[in-house]
Structures are given as C-alpha cells and as structure tokens.
CSV table of C-alpha atoms in Angstrom, one decimal:
chain,number,residue,atom,x,y,z
A,45,MET,CA,140.7,250.3,48.9
A,46,LYS,CA,139.4,247.6,51.3
A,47,ILE,CA,136.2,245.6,51.5
A,48,THR,CA,135.0,245.8,55.1
A,49,ARG,CA,132.4,243.0,55.4
A,50,ILE,CA,129.7,241.0,53.7
A,51,LYS,CA,126.6,243.3,53.8
A,52,GLU,CA,124.2,240.7,52.7
A,53,THR,CA,124.1,237.0,51.9
A,54,CYS,CA,121.4,235.0,50.2
A,55,LEU,CA,119.7,231.6,50.2
A,56,TYR,CA,117.5,230.3,47.5
A,57,VAL,CA,114.3,228.6,48.8
A,58,SER,CA,111.2,226.9,47.5
A,59,ASP,CA,108.6,228.0,50.1
A,60,LEU,CA,108.8,231.6,51.2
A,61,GLU,CA,106.2,231.2,53.9
A,62,ALA,CA,107.9,228.2,55.5
A,63,THR,CA,111.2,230.2,55.2
A,64,ARG,CA,109.6,233.2,56.9
A,65,LYS,CA,108.2,231.1,59.7
A,66,PHE,CA,111.4,229.3,60.3
A,67,TYR,CA,113.8,232.2,60.3
A,68,HIS,CA,111.4,234.6,62.1
A,69,GLU,CA,109.9,232.2,64.6
A,70,CYS,CA,112.7,229.8,65.3
A,71,LEU,CA,115.6,232.2,65.0
A,72,SER,CA,113.8,235.4,65.9
A,73,LEU,CA,115.1,237.3,62.9
A,74,PRO,CA,113.0,240.4,62.1
A,75,VAL,CA,111.4,240.4,58.7
A,76,ILE,CA,112.5,243.5,56.7
A,77,ALA,CA,110.5,242.8,53.5
A,78,MET,CA,108.4,240.1,51.9
A,79,VAL,CA,107.1,239.9,48.3
A,80,PRO,CA,105.0,236.8,47.8
A,81,GLY,CA,106.4,234.6,45.0
A,82,ARG,CA,109.8,236.4,45.0
A,83,HIS,CA,111.5,237.0,48.3
A,84,VAL,CA,111.6,237.4,52.1
A,85,PHE,CA,114.4,239.4,53.7
A,86,PHE,CA,115.6,239.3,57.3
A,87,GLU,CA,117.7,241.6,59.6
A,88,VAL,CA,120.7,239.8,61.0
A,89,GLY,CA,122.4,242.2,63.3
A,90,ASP,CA,123.7,244.9,61.0
A,91,THR,CA,123.6,242.7,57.9
A,92,VAL,CA,120.8,241.2,55.8
A,93,LEU,CA,119.8,237.6,54.9
A,94,LEU,CA,118.0,237.6,51.5
A,95,CYS,CA,115.9,234.5,50.8
A,96,PHE,CA,114.8,234.3,47.2
A,97,ASP,CA,112.5,232.0,45.3
A,98,ALA,CA,115.0,230.8,42.8
A,99,SER,CA,112.3,230.2,40.2
A,100,ALA,CA,111.5,233.9,40.3
A,101,THR,CA,115.1,235.3,40.2
A,102,ARG,CA,116.5,232.8,37.8
A,103,ASN,CA,114.9,234.8,34.9
A,104,GLU,CA,115.3,238.2,36.5
A,105,LYS,CA,114.8,241.1,34.0
A,106,VAL,CA,115.6,244.2,36.0
A,107,LEU,CA,118.5,242.9,38.1
A,108,PRO,CA,121.1,240.3,37.0
A,109,PRO,CA,119.6,236.8,37.1
A,110,HIS,CA,120.7,234.7,40.0
A,111,TYR,CA,119.8,231.4,41.6
A,112,ALA,CA,121.4,228.4,43.3
A,113,GLU,CA,120.5,224.7,43.7
A,114,GLY,CA,121.3,222.2,46.4
A,115,LYS,CA,122.4,222.5,50.0
A,116,GLN,CA,123.7,226.0,50.8
A,117,HIS,CA,125.4,226.9,54.1
A,118,ILE,CA,125.5,229.9,56.3
A,119,ALA,CA,126.6,230.4,59.9
A,120,PHE,CA,125.2,232.8,62.5
A,121,GLU,CA,127.4,234.1,65.3
A,122,VAL,CA,125.9,234.3,68.8
A,123,PRO,CA,127.4,235.6,72.0
A,124,ALA,CA,129.4,232.8,73.7
A,125,PRO,CA,127.3,232.8,76.9
A,126,THR,CA,124.1,232.1,74.8
A,127,TYR,CA,125.4,229.2,72.8
A,128,ASP,CA,123.9,226.5,74.9
A,129,ARG,CA,120.7,228.4,75.3
A,130,TRP,CA,120.4,228.7,71.5
A,131,LYS,CA,120.8,224.9,71.2
A,132,ALA,CA,118.2,224.2,73.9
A,133,ALA,CA,115.7,226.7,72.4
A,134,LEU,CA,116.0,225.2,68.9
A,135,LEU,CA,115.6,221.7,70.3
A,136,LYS,CA,112.5,222.8,72.2
A,137,LYS,CA,111.1,224.2,69.0
A,138,GLY,CA,111.5,220.8,67.3
A,139,VAL,CA,114.6,221.7,65.3
A,140,GLU,CA,116.9,218.7,65.0
A,141,ILE,CA,120.6,219.4,65.7
A,142,THR,CA,122.4,217.3,63.0
A,143,HIS,CA,126.0,217.8,64.2
A,144,GLU,CA,128.1,219.5,66.8
A,145,GLN,CA,131.7,220.2,66.0
A,146,LYS,CA,134.6,220.8,68.3
A,147,TRP,CA,137.0,223.3,66.8
A,148,LYS,CA,140.3,224.8,68.0
A,149,GLU,CA,140.7,225.9,71.6
A,150,GLY,CA,137.5,224.1,72.7
A,151,ILE,CA,135.2,226.2,70.5
A,152,TYR,CA,132.0,224.4,69.5
A,153,SER,CA,129.5,225.0,66.8
A,154,PHE,CA,126.3,223.1,65.9
A,155,TYR,CA,124.4,222.5,62.7
A,156,PHE,CA,120.8,222.1,61.7
A,157,GLU,CA,118.7,222.4,58.6
A,158,ASP,CA,116.1,224.9,57.4
A,159,PRO,CA,112.9,223.9,55.6
A,160,ASP,CA,114.9,223.6,52.3
A,161,GLY,CA,117.6,221.5,53.8
A,162,HIS,CA,120.2,224.3,53.8
A,163,VAL,CA,122.9,223.7,56.4
A,164,ILE,CA,122.7,226.4,59.1
A,165,GLU,CA,125.4,226.7,61.8
A,166,ILE,CA,125.4,228.5,65.1
A,167,VAL,CA,128.9,229.5,66.2
A,168,PRO,CA,130.3,231.7,69.1
A,169,PRO,CA,132.9,234.4,68.5
A,170,GLY,CA,136.5,233.3,68.1
A,171,LEU,CA,136.2,230.6,65.5
A,172,TRP,CA,137.8,232.8,62.8
C-alpha cells in the first residue's frame, strides 16, 4: 500500500468573500464551490484547496469537527520560467512580498500573506 499524494489541503479563514476574491482574482484559482458562511473551494491543478470558516466547521455535526487558529502555511508550485512573472503579477495587484528565500542549487521561493495572514509561498519545481 502506498499514499500517492495529498489530494486536498485546507485553510481556515474568517472572511469567505475576501478569501474567494484573493485566491480567485490574485492567484487565478478556479472556484469549485462556495457555500456562504461555511466554505469556498478552489481547483489547484489536479488537487483542491479547501477554505473553511472555522467557526462553522468547529462544531460540525455531519463530518468530524475541524478547525485551526493562527498562521497557516501552504506553497504553490509554478513552472520555473513563470516564477518571476508570478512575483511581478502579484506585486502589480498590490500583494506585498514578505520574503524571498534562496534554497539549494540556486532555487528561490517567495512568500506573501492572504487576507487572514496565512503564509503563502510560490516555489518552482526542484525544491523537494
């Protein structure tokens, strides 16, 4: 038996509309589903980013309750030739780059925050 990948990952947010706008308009992620007061889901390649209102899912009755607090982190991989274009596009949209890191073999990644202050990273292939 073998786990082949992470199919979905999740962030817990406080304002679903601000989250929808940020991930859809700034990062161009297609919206899969949105339920006001509960969640907004995005397509990320062949995986899914689930963004839940933690106050709604903390007391879930149908599914297991789940929530998180504080700064969460996710990284999005982009093709290497588009790395600098992503950085320029986000800056043009008013997104502040909070850090750029040089990793092994000259690979760089950069960090910024979403509307809830979650730490989002853009990284090209080859980091892991």
